[in-house]
């Protein structure tokens, strides 16, 4: 998983810093070309305008790919921003599907980027399961600090887990593996009111004395 994360980060940076910049440059050239041809060759100017639209779409697709490969920025509040984009993407793609929203009781600064990245992937997997398999109408993503522990919880109001699951899917195993890699504990349970709750709790790392990988903003 660490090797995969590093490679995804590298490809995401290359897309953003390389391909995206080249596409933006080509778009500006097409705009300039349209201005040059506007009075002399209107038909060619129109084609240059269409080319600009195609380049705009290609740039957005490349940026989406880059964000998908490296969704959490290496900043103190990068995880919160990434979770908000995840919720917005569910609303944008689902149409009349589930409503997804975030709840952050207090802003939490996370200085460990690997921790933030693994927590995001756990939330992403839980949200995708709720959308694809649970038939949920509402999905909540909560990030809070409780009893000195960082807790990420994804809840939905879907059909819930079967009482006796036939098998453990790769997605559930990946979530458990990611939780273990950051020294956390993953819990997946049926909610009494219906649906599923996925929670990951992480205690502060005992590294370098009083070092803590996350702190609550005052």
Short mmCIF file of C-alpha atoms in Angstrom, two decimals:
data_model
loop_
_atom_site.label_atom_id
_atom_site.label_comp_id
_atom_site.label_asym_id
_atom_site.label_seq_id
_atom_site.Cartn_x
_atom_site.Cartn_y
_atom_site.Cartn_z
CA UNK A 1 0.00 0.00 0.00
CA UNK A 2 2.85 2.40 0.78
CA UNK A 3 4.39 1.70 -2.63
CA UNK A 4 1.03 2.25 -4.33
CA UNK A 5 0.51 5.54 -2.46
CA UNK A 6 3.96 6.83 -3.43
CA UNK A 7 3.42 5.95 -7.09
CA UNK A 8 -0.04 7.55 -7.12
CA UNK A 9 1.39 10.72 -5.59
CA UNK A 10 4.13 10.82 -8.21
CA UNK A 11 1.72 10.31 -11.12
CA UNK A 12 -0.69 12.88 -9.68
CA UNK A 13 2.10 15.48 -9.42
CA UNK A 14 3.29 14.71 -12.95
CA UNK A 15 -0.23 15.13 -14.31
CA UNK A 16 -0.76 18.41 -12.50
CA UNK A 17 2.64 19.96 -13.08
CA UNK A 18 3.22 18.53 -16.57
CA UNK A 19 0.20 17.60 -18.67
CA UNK A 20 -2.19 20.13 -17.11
CA UNK A 21 0.24 23.00 -17.68
CA UNK A 22 0.81 21.96 -21.29
CA UNK A 23 -2.95 21.84 -21.92
CA UNK A 24 -3.42 25.28 -20.37
CA UNK A 25 -0.64 26.61 -22.59
CA UNK A 26 -2.25 25.09 -25.69
CA UNK A 27 -5.60 26.62 -24.69
CA UNK A 28 -4.09 30.12 -24.52
CA UNK A 29 -2.47 29.59 -27.93
CA UNK A 30 -5.85 28.61 -29.39
CA UNK A 31 -7.41 31.78 -27.95
CA UNK A 32 -4.65 33.88 -29.50
CA UNK A 33 -5.08 32.04 -32.81
CA UNK A 34 -8.83 32.76 -32.79
CA UNK A 35 -8.13 36.48 -32.34
CA UNK A 36 -5.68 36.52 -35.26
CA UNK A 37 -8.14 34.74 -37.57
CA UNK A 38 -11.30 36.46 -36.41
CA UNK A 39 -11.34 39.16 -39.13
CA UNK A 40 -9.40 37.36 -41.87
CA UNK A 41 -10.78 33.79 -41.76
CA UNK A 42 -13.94 33.62 -39.62
CA UNK A 43 -14.44 29.90 -40.25
CA UNK A 44 -10.93 29.11 -39.01
CA UNK A 45 -11.49 31.37 -35.99
CA UNK A 46 -14.62 29.39 -35.17
CA UNK A 47 -12.63 26.15 -35.34
CA UNK A 48 -10.03 27.66 -33.00
CA UNK A 49 -12.85 28.47 -30.58
CA UNK A 50 -14.03 24.85 -30.68
CA UNK A 51 -10.46 23.74 -30.06
CA UNK A 52 -10.38 25.95 -26.96
CA UNK A 53 -13.49 24.21 -25.59
CA UNK A 54 -11.96 20.77 -26.16
CA UNK A 55 -8.75 21.83 -24.42
CA UNK A 56 -10.76 23.17 -21.46
CA UNK A 57 -12.51 19.80 -21.12
CA UNK A 58 -9.21 17.90 -21.43
CA UNK A 59 -7.64 20.12 -18.75
CA UNK A 60 -10.51 19.47 -16.33
CA UNK A 61 -10.30 15.72 -16.92
CA UNK A 62 -6.55 15.75 -16.30
CA UNK A 63 -7.03 17.73 -13.09
CA UNK A 64 -9.73 15.30 -11.93
CA UNK A 65 -7.34 12.42 -12.55
CA UNK A 66 -4.59 14.18 -10.61
CA UNK A 67 -6.92 14.88 -7.67
CA UNK A 68 -8.13 11.27 -7.68
CA UNK A 69 -4.58 9.91 -7.53
CA UNK A 70 -3.44 12.36 -4.86
CA UNK A 71 -6.61 13.68 -3.18
CA UNK A 72 -5.22 14.85 0.16
CA UNK A 73 -2.96 17.89 0.04
CA UNK A 74 0.00 17.88 2.41
CA UNK A 75 -1.42 20.65 4.60
CA UNK A 76 -2.72 20.71 8.17
CA UNK A 77 -6.36 20.71 7.00
CA UNK A 78 -5.86 18.72 3.80
CA UNK A 79 -7.97 15.78 5.00
CA UNK A 80 -10.98 17.96 5.82
CA UNK A 81 -10.85 19.61 2.39
CA UNK A 82 -10.52 16.24 0.64
CA UNK A 83 -13.49 14.80 2.57
CA UNK A 84 -15.60 17.81 1.60
CA UNK A 85 -14.70 17.28 -2.06
CA UNK A 86 -15.59 13.59 -1.69
CA UNK A 87 -19.04 14.52 -0.36
CA UNK A 88 -19.54 17.07 -3.15
CA UNK A 89 -18.55 14.51 -5.79
CA UNK A 90 -21.22 12.10 -4.53
CA UNK A 91 -23.87 14.79 -4.83
CA UNK A 92 -22.63 15.81 -8.27
CA UNK A 93 -22.47 12.28 -9.70
CA UNK A 94 -25.53 10.73 -8.07
CA UNK A 95 -28.13 13.19 -9.39
CA UNK A 96 -31.23 12.24 -7.41
CA UNK A 97 -29.15 9.70 -5.44
CA UNK A 98 -27.91 9.95 -1.85
CA UNK A 99 -27.19 13.18 0.00
CA UNK A 100 -23.63 13.17 1.36
CA UNK A 101 -22.38 15.71 3.88
CA UNK A 102 -19.48 16.30 6.28
CA UNK A 103 -19.52 17.12 9.99
CA UNK A 104 -16.43 18.54 11.71
CA UNK A 105 -17.28 19.59 15.32
CA UNK A 106 -13.85 21.23 15.60
CA UNK A 107 -11.18 21.68 12.96
CA UNK A 108 -8.31 19.22 13.40
CA UNK A 109 -4.77 19.85 12.20
CA UNK A 110 -3.17 16.64 10.96
CA UNK A 111 0.59 16.87 10.50
CA UNK A 112 1.06 13.24 9.38
CA UNK A 113 0.20 13.18 5.67
CA UNK A 114 0.27 9.36 5.49
CA UNK A 115 -2.28 9.18 8.30
CA UNK A 116 -4.51 11.69 6.51
CA UNK A 117 -4.20 9.79 3.22
CA UNK A 118 -5.10 6.41 4.72
CA UNK A 119 -8.10 7.89 6.56
CA UNK A 120 -9.31 9.47 3.32
CA UNK A 121 -9.11 6.13 1.48
CA UNK A 122 -11.08 4.45 4.28
CA UNK A 123 -13.79 7.14 4.00
CA UNK A 124 -13.78 6.86 0.22
CA UNK A 125 -14.29 3.09 0.33
CA UNK A 126 -17.08 3.38 2.93
CA UNK A 127 -18.87 6.06 0.91
CA UNK A 128 -18.60 4.05 -2.32
CA UNK A 129 -20.04 0.99 -0.58
CA UNK A 130 -22.95 3.06 0.72
CA UNK A 131 -23.65 4.45 -2.76
CA UNK A 132 -23.19 1.27 -4.80
CA UNK A 133 -24.39 -1.51 -2.51
CA UNK A 134 -26.44 -0.12 0.39
CA UNK A 135 -29.01 1.95 -1.49
CA UNK A 136 -28.47 4.75 1.02
CA UNK A 137 -30.33 8.06 0.84
CA UNK A 138 -28.13 9.90 3.33
CA UNK A 139 -24.41 9.53 4.07
CA UNK A 140 -22.53 11.43 6.76
CA UNK A 141 -18.76 11.78 7.15
CA UNK A 142 -17.62 12.85 10.64
CA UNK A 143 -14.09 13.68 11.75
CA UNK A 144 -13.62 14.46 15.41
CA UNK A 145 -11.20 14.17 18.30
CA UNK A 146 -12.58 12.32 21.30
CA UNK A 147 -10.72 11.15 24.42
CA UNK A 148 -7.41 12.10 22.76
CA UNK A 149 -8.26 9.83 19.82
CA UNK A 150 -8.89 10.85 16.23
CA UNK A 151 -12.13 9.29 15.02
CA UNK A 152 -13.39 9.08 11.45
CA UNK A 153 -16.95 7.79 11.03
CA UNK A 154 -19.02 7.20 7.90
CA UNK A 155 -22.71 6.46 8.48
CA UNK A 156 -25.47 5.67 6.00
CA UNK A 157 -29.18 4.83 6.17
CA UNK A 158 -29.05 2.01 3.61
CA UNK A 159 -30.00 -1.64 3.90
CA UNK A 160 -27.06 -2.39 6.17
CA UNK A 161 -24.70 -5.33 6.35
CA UNK A 162 -26.14 -8.85 6.13
CA UNK A 163 -26.40 -10.66 9.47
CA UNK A 164 -24.13 -13.40 8.12
CA UNK A 165 -21.91 -12.02 5.36
CA UNK A 166 -21.07 -14.67 2.75
CA UNK A 167 -17.53 -13.35 2.27
CA UNK A 168 -15.27 -10.45 3.09
CA UNK A 169 -14.75 -8.18 0.12
CA UNK A 170 -11.46 -6.69 -0.94
CA UNK A 171 -12.72 -3.23 0.01
CA UNK A 172 -13.33 -4.20 3.64
CA UNK A 173 -9.94 -5.87 3.84
CA UNK A 174 -8.27 -2.75 2.42
CA UNK A 175 -9.97 -0.58 5.05
CA UNK A 176 -8.79 -2.87 7.86
CA UNK A 177 -5.26 -2.93 6.43
CA UNK A 178 -5.11 0.86 6.17
CA UNK A 179 -6.38 1.24 9.74
CA UNK A 180 -3.70 -1.17 10.97
CA UNK A 181 -0.95 0.69 9.07
CA UNK A 182 -1.68 3.87 11.06
CA UNK A 183 -2.07 2.03 14.36
CA UNK A 184 -5.83 2.42 14.32
CA UNK A 185 -8.85 0.23 15.03
CA UNK A 186 -11.60 -0.24 12.43
CA UNK A 187 -15.18 -1.08 13.42
CA UNK A 188 -17.96 -1.90 10.95
CA UNK A 189 -21.41 -2.39 12.46
CA UNK A 190 -25.10 -2.41 11.67
CA UNK A 191 -26.95 0.62 13.00
CA UNK A 192 -30.06 0.02 15.13
CA UNK A 193 -31.98 2.61 13.11
CA UNK A 194 -30.87 1.01 9.85
CA UNK A 195 -27.79 1.31 7.73
CA UNK A 196 -24.10 0.85 8.41
CA UNK A 197 -21.49 2.72 10.45
CA UNK A 198 -17.79 2.49 9.63
CA UNK A 199 -15.48 3.96 12.29
CA UNK A 200 -11.71 4.23 12.48
CA UNK A 201 -10.12 5.34 15.74
CA UNK A 202 -6.46 6.35 15.95
CA UNK A 203 -4.55 7.21 19.12
CA UNK A 204 -1.67 9.73 19.13
CA UNK A 205 1.60 8.16 18.01
CA UNK A 206 4.22 7.73 20.73
CA UNK A 207 7.03 9.15 18.62
CA UNK A 208 9.64 11.59 19.86
CA UNK A 209 8.20 12.18 23.31
CA UNK A 210 5.14 14.46 23.19
CA UNK A 211 4.75 14.39 19.41
CA UNK A 212 1.14 14.16 18.24
CA UNK A 213 0.19 13.65 14.57
CA UNK A 214 -3.06 15.59 15.04
CA UNK A 215 -4.32 18.47 17.17
CA UNK A 216 -7.64 20.23 17.59
CA UNK A 217 -7.78 23.90 16.63
CA UNK A 218 -8.81 26.17 19.47
#
